[in-house]
Amino acid sequence: MAQEQQLPGAARQDQTGAPPGAEHRSAPRYALLIRTAKIIADGREFLCIIRDASASGLKIRLFSDLPQARELVVELMTGDRYPVELVWMAEDFAGLRFTHEIDIERLLDESKGAYPKRQIRLQIAIGGMLHSGGEAVPVVFHNLSQQGACIESEKWLLMNELVRIETGVTPPLFAKVRWRSHPRYGMIFEHTFRLEELARISAPLQFAEALEQHARGSESEPSAGEA
């Protein structure tokens, strides 16, 4: 990742766990060590780890560069979301500042929220082939986590059925049907992803999807001769 970048108008010593040498902070910080989260940049979702937090901001570890974005939101494992702005980046770390006042006790309490300590799910579109009962059928992923996924399949699958899914961007996935609401199915993997492995796989897909959307938007715009 790039060397430290100071964002315009942002003070390194304010409230966001800036790099060494910038120790002036207006709010007490809490060392979280490791707290999995995701940062949503204009709809694109990237895994991260919260390293410390205060009522003013967060210091996070990143697994890829963050794209330029008009809107940044951090989502915790509990499902709680916090709008933030980027203050600084240095190697694999970034400092974020909350744009609104937050309840720091709620943020630190993983028993609160809509989904207490649920695995982070990345909303991501991946196509694949599902192998079941001697058939190979196309499927689409709607989300992906370290432990499982939600897929869409026209083939009816049985509860607890073991299937193999080939995506071309992940290792072969062996998974069992955890829940079903045809054509959507909740799958749990036989072998889970390591956090960093999932982050490295998913980040390029988020950038690729954004490029495809931009290309589709450009194609739909009239050319100079058509306007």
mmCIF file of C-alpha atoms in Angstrom:
data_model
loop_
_atom_site.group_PDB
_atom_site.id
_atom_site.type_symbol
_atom_site.label_atom_id
_atom_site.label_comp_id
_atom_site.label_asym_id
_atom_site.label_seq_id
_atom_site.Cartn_x
_atom_site.Cartn_y
_atom_site.Cartn_z
ATOM 1 C CA MET A 1 0.000 0.000 0.000
ATOM 2 C CA ALA A 2 1.070 3.624 -0.369
ATOM 3 C CA GLN A 3 3.163 5.449 2.152
ATOM 4 C CA GLU A 4 1.447 7.722 4.632
ATOM 5 C CA GLN A 5 -0.891 10.183 2.961
ATOM 6 C CA GLN A 6 -2.192 13.215 4.817
ATOM 7 C CA LEU A 7 -5.711 14.094 3.687
ATOM 8 C CA PRO A 8 -6.458 17.754 2.907
ATOM 9 C CA GLY A 9 -7.599 19.712 5.918
ATOM 10 C CA ALA A 10 -7.027 16.804 8.341
ATOM 11 C CA ALA A 11 -4.896 17.132 11.457
ATOM 12 C CA ARG A 12 -2.762 14.079 12.196
ATOM 13 C CA GLN A 13 -2.906 14.615 15.920
ATOM 14 C CA ASP A 14 -6.656 14.876 16.309
ATOM 15 C CA GLN A 15 -8.721 11.805 17.241
ATOM 16 C CA THR A 16 -7.932 8.938 14.927
ATOM 17 C CA GLY A 17 -4.920 7.023 16.206
ATOM 18 C CA ALA A 18 -2.417 8.697 13.913
ATOM 19 C CA PRO A 19 1.066 7.247 13.323
ATOM 20 C CA PRO A 20 3.924 7.535 15.875
ATOM 21 C CA GLY A 21 4.851 11.103 16.615
ATOM 22 C CA ALA A 22 1.260 12.314 16.637
ATOM 23 C CA GLU A 23 0.143 11.576 20.182
ATOM 24 C CA HIS A 24 -2.208 14.474 20.942
ATOM 25 C CA ARG A 25 -5.737 13.100 21.363
ATOM 26 C CA SER A 26 -8.873 14.735 22.680
ATOM 27 C CA ALA A 27 -10.734 11.502 23.590
ATOM 28 C CA PRO A 28 -9.617 8.422 25.551
ATOM 29 C CA ARG A 29 -8.708 5.474 23.343
ATOM 30 C CA TYR A 30 -9.476 1.808 23.903
ATOM 31 C CA ALA A 31 -7.089 -0.858 22.604
ATOM 32 C CA LEU A 32 -9.249 -3.456 20.867
ATOM 33 C CA LEU A 33 -6.361 -5.575 19.555
ATOM 34 C CA ILE A 34 -8.507 -7.317 16.933
ATOM 35 C CA ARG A 35 -12.118 -6.499 16.027
ATOM 36 C CA THR A 36 -13.246 -7.600 12.567
ATOM 37 C CA ALA A 37 -15.311 -5.089 10.597
ATOM 38 C CA LYS A 38 -15.871 -3.911 7.069
ATOM 39 C CA ILE A 39 -15.579 -0.502 5.513
ATOM 40 C CA ILE A 40 -18.108 0.406 2.831
ATOM 41 C CA ALA A 41 -16.841 2.860 0.222
ATOM 42 C CA ASP A 42 -19.668 4.040 -2.044
ATOM 43 C CA GLY A 43 -21.244 0.598 -1.836
ATOM 44 C CA ARG A 44 -18.026 -1.399 -2.225
ATOM 45 C CA GLU A 45 -17.181 -3.486 0.819
ATOM 46 C CA PHE A 46 -13.709 -4.245 2.192
ATOM 47 C CA LEU A 47 -12.704 -6.244 5.249
ATOM 48 C CA CYS A 48 -10.676 -4.485 7.923
ATOM 49 C CA ILE A 49 -9.620 -4.871 11.549
ATOM 50 C CA ILE A 50 -10.307 -2.199 14.150
ATOM 51 C CA ARG A 51 -7.169 -1.768 16.253
ATOM 52 C CA ASP A 52 -8.314 0.982 18.608
ATOM 53 C CA ALA A 53 -11.264 3.298 19.027
ATOM 54 C CA SER A 54 -12.515 6.344 20.866
ATOM 55 C CA ALA A 55 -15.664 8.428 20.781
ATOM 56 C CA SER A 56 -13.959 10.486 18.074
ATOM 57 C CA GLY A 57 -12.581 7.905 15.661
ATOM 58 C CA LEU A 58 -10.969 4.594 14.792
ATOM 59 C CA LYS A 59 -7.638 3.219 13.738
ATOM 60 C CA ILE A 60 -8.065 0.295 11.354
ATOM 61 C CA ARG A 61 -5.840 -2.187 9.589
ATOM 62 C CA LEU A 62 -6.509 -2.545 5.878
ATOM 63 C CA PHE A 63 -5.807 -5.422 3.498
ATOM 64 C CA SER A 64 -5.921 -3.306 0.335
ATOM 65 C CA ASP A 65 -5.904 0.329 -0.706
ATOM 66 C CA LEU A 66 -9.165 2.155 -0.157
ATOM 67 C CA PRO A 67 -10.737 3.655 -3.270
ATOM 68 C CA GLN A 68 -11.621 7.311 -3.383
ATOM 69 C CA ALA A 69 -15.208 7.556 -2.207
ATOM 70 C CA ARG A 70 -17.843 10.172 -1.490
ATOM 71 C CA GLU A 71 -19.236 8.125 1.408
ATOM 72 C CA LEU A 72 -17.439 5.893 3.907
ATOM 73 C CA VAL A 73 -19.203 3.717 6.480
ATOM 74 C CA VAL A 74 -17.777 1.229 8.981
ATOM 75 C CA GLU A 75 -19.977 -1.779 9.771
ATOM 76 C CA LEU A 76 -19.285 -3.963 12.811
ATOM 77 C CA MET A 77 -20.003 -7.650 13.347
ATOM 78 C CA THR A 78 -23.119 -6.582 15.249
ATOM 79 C CA GLY A 79 -24.542 -4.910 12.132
ATOM 80 C CA ASP A 80 -24.152 -1.399 13.593
ATOM 81 C CA ARG A 81 -22.963 1.160 11.046
ATOM 82 C CA TYR A 82 -20.990 4.364 11.609
ATOM 83 C CA PRO A 83 -20.408 7.047 8.938
ATOM 84 C CA VAL A 84 -16.748 8.114 8.942
ATOM 85 C CA GLU A 85 -14.277 10.224 7.029
ATOM 86 C CA LEU A 86 -10.713 9.265 6.151
ATOM 87 C CA VAL A 87 -8.073 11.340 7.941
ATOM 88 C CA TRP A 88 -4.784 9.575 7.205
ATOM 89 C CA MET A 89 -3.315 6.405 5.692
ATOM 90 C CA ALA A 90 0.087 4.860 6.451
ATOM 91 C CA GLU A 91 1.071 1.515 4.949
ATOM 92 C CA ASP A 92 -1.589 -0.993 6.079
ATOM 93 C CA PHE A 93 -3.333 1.354 8.517
ATOM 94 C CA ALA A 94 -5.808 4.219 8.321
ATOM 95 C CA GLY A 95 -7.285 6.754 10.710
ATOM 96 C CA LEU A 96 -11.011 7.437 10.514
ATOM 97 C CA ARG A 97 -13.060 10.154 12.174
ATOM 98 C CA PHE A 98 -16.743 9.733 13.023
ATOM 99 C CA THR A 99 -18.925 12.297 11.283
ATOM 100 C CA HIS A 100 -21.528 12.168 14.069
ATOM 101 C CA GLU A 101 -21.455 11.703 17.815
ATOM 102 C CA ILE A 102 -21.454 8.004 18.738
ATOM 103 C CA ASP A 103 -22.014 5.832 21.807
ATOM 104 C CA ILE A 104 -18.536 4.389 22.384
ATOM 105 C CA GLU A 105 -19.811 1.916 24.988
ATOM 106 C CA ARG A 106 -22.211 0.426 22.441
ATOM 107 C CA LEU A 107 -19.459 0.225 19.847
ATOM 108 C CA LEU A 108 -17.252 -1.731 22.258
ATOM 109 C CA ASP A 109 -20.031 -4.065 23.432
ATOM 110 C CA GLU A 110 -20.308 -6.964 20.962
ATOM 111 C CA SER A 111 -23.485 -8.223 22.647
ATOM 112 C CA LYS A 112 -25.410 -5.189 21.341
ATOM 113 C CA GLY A 113 -26.770 -4.641 17.842
ATOM 114 C CA ALA A 114 -28.982 -6.551 15.434
ATOM 115 C CA TYR A 115 -26.517 -9.427 14.930
ATOM 116 C CA PRO A 116 -24.382 -9.927 18.056
ATOM 117 C CA LYS A 117 -20.950 -11.175 16.952
ATOM 118 C CA ARG A 118 -22.156 -12.496 13.591
ATOM 119 C CA GLN A 119 -19.489 -13.113 10.974
ATOM 120 C CA ILE A 120 -18.928 -10.146 8.680
ATOM 121 C CA ARG A 121 -20.712 -10.702 5.365
ATOM 122 C CA LEU A 122 -19.469 -9.055 2.191
ATOM 123 C CA GLN A 123 -22.166 -8.155 -0.323
ATOM 124 C CA ILE A 124 -20.505 -9.307 -3.517
ATOM 125 C CA ALA A 125 -21.571 -10.744 -6.873
ATOM 126 C CA ILE A 126 -19.643 -13.874 -7.896
ATOM 127 C CA GLY A 127 -20.752 -16.440 -10.430
ATOM 128 C CA GLY A 128 -19.911 -20.119 -10.124
ATOM 129 C CA MET A 129 -20.832 -23.693 -10.955
ATOM 130 C CA LEU A 130 -22.444 -25.873 -8.306
ATOM 131 C CA HIS A 131 -21.922 -29.631 -8.498
ATOM 132 C CA SER A 132 -24.725 -31.684 -6.959
ATOM 133 C CA GLY A 133 -26.114 -35.147 -7.667
ATOM 134 C CA GLY A 134 -24.086 -35.562 -10.830
ATOM 135 C CA GLU A 135 -25.254 -32.196 -12.210
ATOM 136 C CA ALA A 136 -23.367 -28.947 -12.690
ATOM 137 C CA VAL A 137 -25.575 -25.833 -12.525
ATOM 138 C CA PRO A 138 -24.746 -22.102 -12.513
ATOM 139 C CA VAL A 139 -25.154 -20.196 -9.248
ATOM 140 C CA VAL A 140 -24.696 -16.605 -8.133
ATOM 141 C CA PHE A 141 -23.306 -15.507 -4.771
ATOM 142 C CA HIS A 142 -25.106 -12.679 -2.985
ATOM 143 C CA ASN A 143 -22.785 -12.494 -0.013
ATOM 144 C CA LEU A 144 -19.698 -14.207 1.317
ATOM 145 C CA SER A 145 -18.161 -14.602 4.784
ATOM 146 C CA GLN A 146 -15.336 -16.610 6.318
ATOM 147 C CA GLN A 147 -17.755 -19.398 7.204
ATOM 148 C CA GLY A 148 -20.385 -19.408 4.505
ATOM 149 C CA ALA A 149 -22.359 -17.683 1.778
ATOM 150 C CA CYS A 150 -25.802 -16.948 0.402
ATOM 151 C CA ILE A 151 -26.246 -18.236 -3.136
ATOM 152 C CA GLU A 152 -29.007 -18.330 -5.715
ATOM 153 C CA SER A 153 -29.623 -21.578 -7.592
ATOM 154 C CA GLU A 154 -32.419 -22.694 -9.888
ATOM 155 C CA LYS A 155 -31.729 -26.280 -8.819
ATOM 156 C CA TRP A 156 -33.584 -27.366 -5.709
ATOM 157 C CA LEU A 157 -31.115 -28.351 -2.996
ATOM 158 C CA LEU A 158 -31.749 -30.521 0.055
ATOM 159 C CA MET A 159 -31.188 -29.402 3.631
ATOM 160 C CA ASN A 160 -27.691 -30.444 4.793
ATOM 161 C CA GLU A 161 -26.792 -31.501 1.258
ATOM 162 C CA LEU A 162 -23.042 -31.361 0.612
ATOM 163 C CA VAL A 163 -22.135 -29.646 -2.664
ATOM 164 C CA ARG A 164 -19.013 -28.397 -4.414
ATOM 165 C CA ILE A 165 -18.869 -24.892 -5.885
ATOM 166 C CA GLU A 166 -16.256 -23.714 -8.394
ATOM 167 C CA THR A 167 -15.908 -19.951 -8.804
ATOM 168 C CA GLY A 168 -12.566 -19.488 -10.557
ATOM 169 C CA VAL A 169 -11.535 -16.853 -7.985
ATOM 170 C CA THR A 170 -11.635 -18.962 -4.813
ATOM 171 C CA PRO A 171 -10.419 -22.464 -4.032
ATOM 172 C CA PRO A 172 -13.079 -25.153 -4.645
ATOM 173 C CA LEU A 173 -15.743 -24.653 -1.972
ATOM 174 C CA PHE A 174 -17.316 -27.647 -0.259
ATOM 175 C CA ALA A 175 -20.432 -26.512 1.579
ATOM 176 C CA LYS A 176 -23.632 -27.779 3.178
ATOM 177 C CA VAL A 177 -27.082 -26.248 2.878
ATOM 178 C CA ARG A 178 -27.838 -24.516 6.184
ATOM 179 C CA TRP A 179 -31.156 -22.904 5.209
ATOM 180 C CA ARG A 180 -33.229 -22.553 2.066
ATOM 181 C CA SER A 181 -35.833 -20.244 0.611
ATOM 182 C CA HIS A 182 -35.698 -21.284 -3.016
ATOM 183 C CA PRO A 183 -34.029 -20.029 -5.123
ATOM 184 C CA ARG A 184 -31.806 -18.683 -2.318
ATOM 185 C CA TYR A 185 -29.768 -20.940 -0.083
ATOM 186 C CA GLY A 186 -27.570 -20.353 2.946
ATOM 187 C CA MET A 187 -24.381 -22.393 2.768
ATOM 188 C CA ILE A 188 -21.845 -23.226 5.474
ATOM 189 C CA PHE A 189 -18.342 -24.123 4.340
ATOM 190 C CA GLU A 190 -16.568 -27.320 5.325
ATOM 191 C CA HIS A 191 -13.316 -25.345 5.504
ATOM 192 C CA THR A 192 -13.445 -21.695 6.564
ATOM 193 C CA PHE A 193 -11.476 -18.819 5.077
ATOM 194 C CA ARG A 194 -8.784 -17.058 7.051
ATOM 195 C CA LEU A 195 -9.674 -13.376 7.368
ATOM 196 C CA GLU A 196 -6.705 -12.171 5.354
ATOM 197 C CA GLU A 197 -7.345 -14.804 2.664
ATOM 198 C CA LEU A 198 -10.936 -13.675 2.220
ATOM 199 C CA ALA A 199 -9.865 -10.024 2.185
ATOM 200 C CA ARG A 200 -7.268 -10.656 -0.535
ATOM 201 C CA ILE A 201 -9.795 -12.539 -2.669
ATOM 202 C CA SER A 202 -12.685 -10.106 -2.277
ATOM 203 C CA ALA A 203 -10.944 -6.721 -2.676
ATOM 204 C CA PRO A 204 -10.039 -7.116 -6.397
ATOM 205 C CA LEU A 205 -13.591 -8.292 -7.094
ATOM 206 C CA GLN A 206 -15.009 -5.112 -5.560
ATOM 207 C CA PHE A 207 -12.760 -2.978 -7.775
ATOM 208 C CA ALA A 208 -13.601 -5.063 -10.856
ATOM 209 C CA GLU A 209 -17.335 -4.738 -10.231
ATOM 210 C CA ALA A 210 -16.989 -0.966 -9.871
ATOM 211 C CA LEU A 211 -15.108 -0.774 -13.197
ATOM 212 C CA GLU A 212 -17.811 -2.828 -14.919
ATOM 213 C CA GLN A 213 -20.534 -0.547 -13.543
ATOM 214 C CA HIS A 214 -18.598 2.509 -14.725
ATOM 215 C CA ALA A 215 -18.174 0.956 -18.187
ATOM 216 C CA ARG A 216 -21.895 0.150 -18.426
ATOM 217 C CA GLY A 217 -22.708 3.714 -17.392
ATOM 218 C CA SER A 218 -20.349 5.124 -20.034
ATOM 219 C CA GLU A 219 -21.876 2.940 -22.737
ATOM 220 C CA SER A 220 -25.372 4.183 -21.881
ATOM 221 C CA GLU A 221 -24.365 7.840 -22.233
ATOM 222 C CA PRO A 222 -24.934 9.361 -25.707
ATOM 223 C CA SER A 223 -21.846 10.157 -27.725
ATOM 224 C CA ALA A 224 -21.111 13.692 -28.935
ATOM 225 C CA GLY A 225 -22.709 12.909 -32.297
ATOM 226 C CA GLU A 226 -25.848 11.456 -30.709
ATOM 227 C CA ALA A 227 -26.575 14.197 -28.190
#
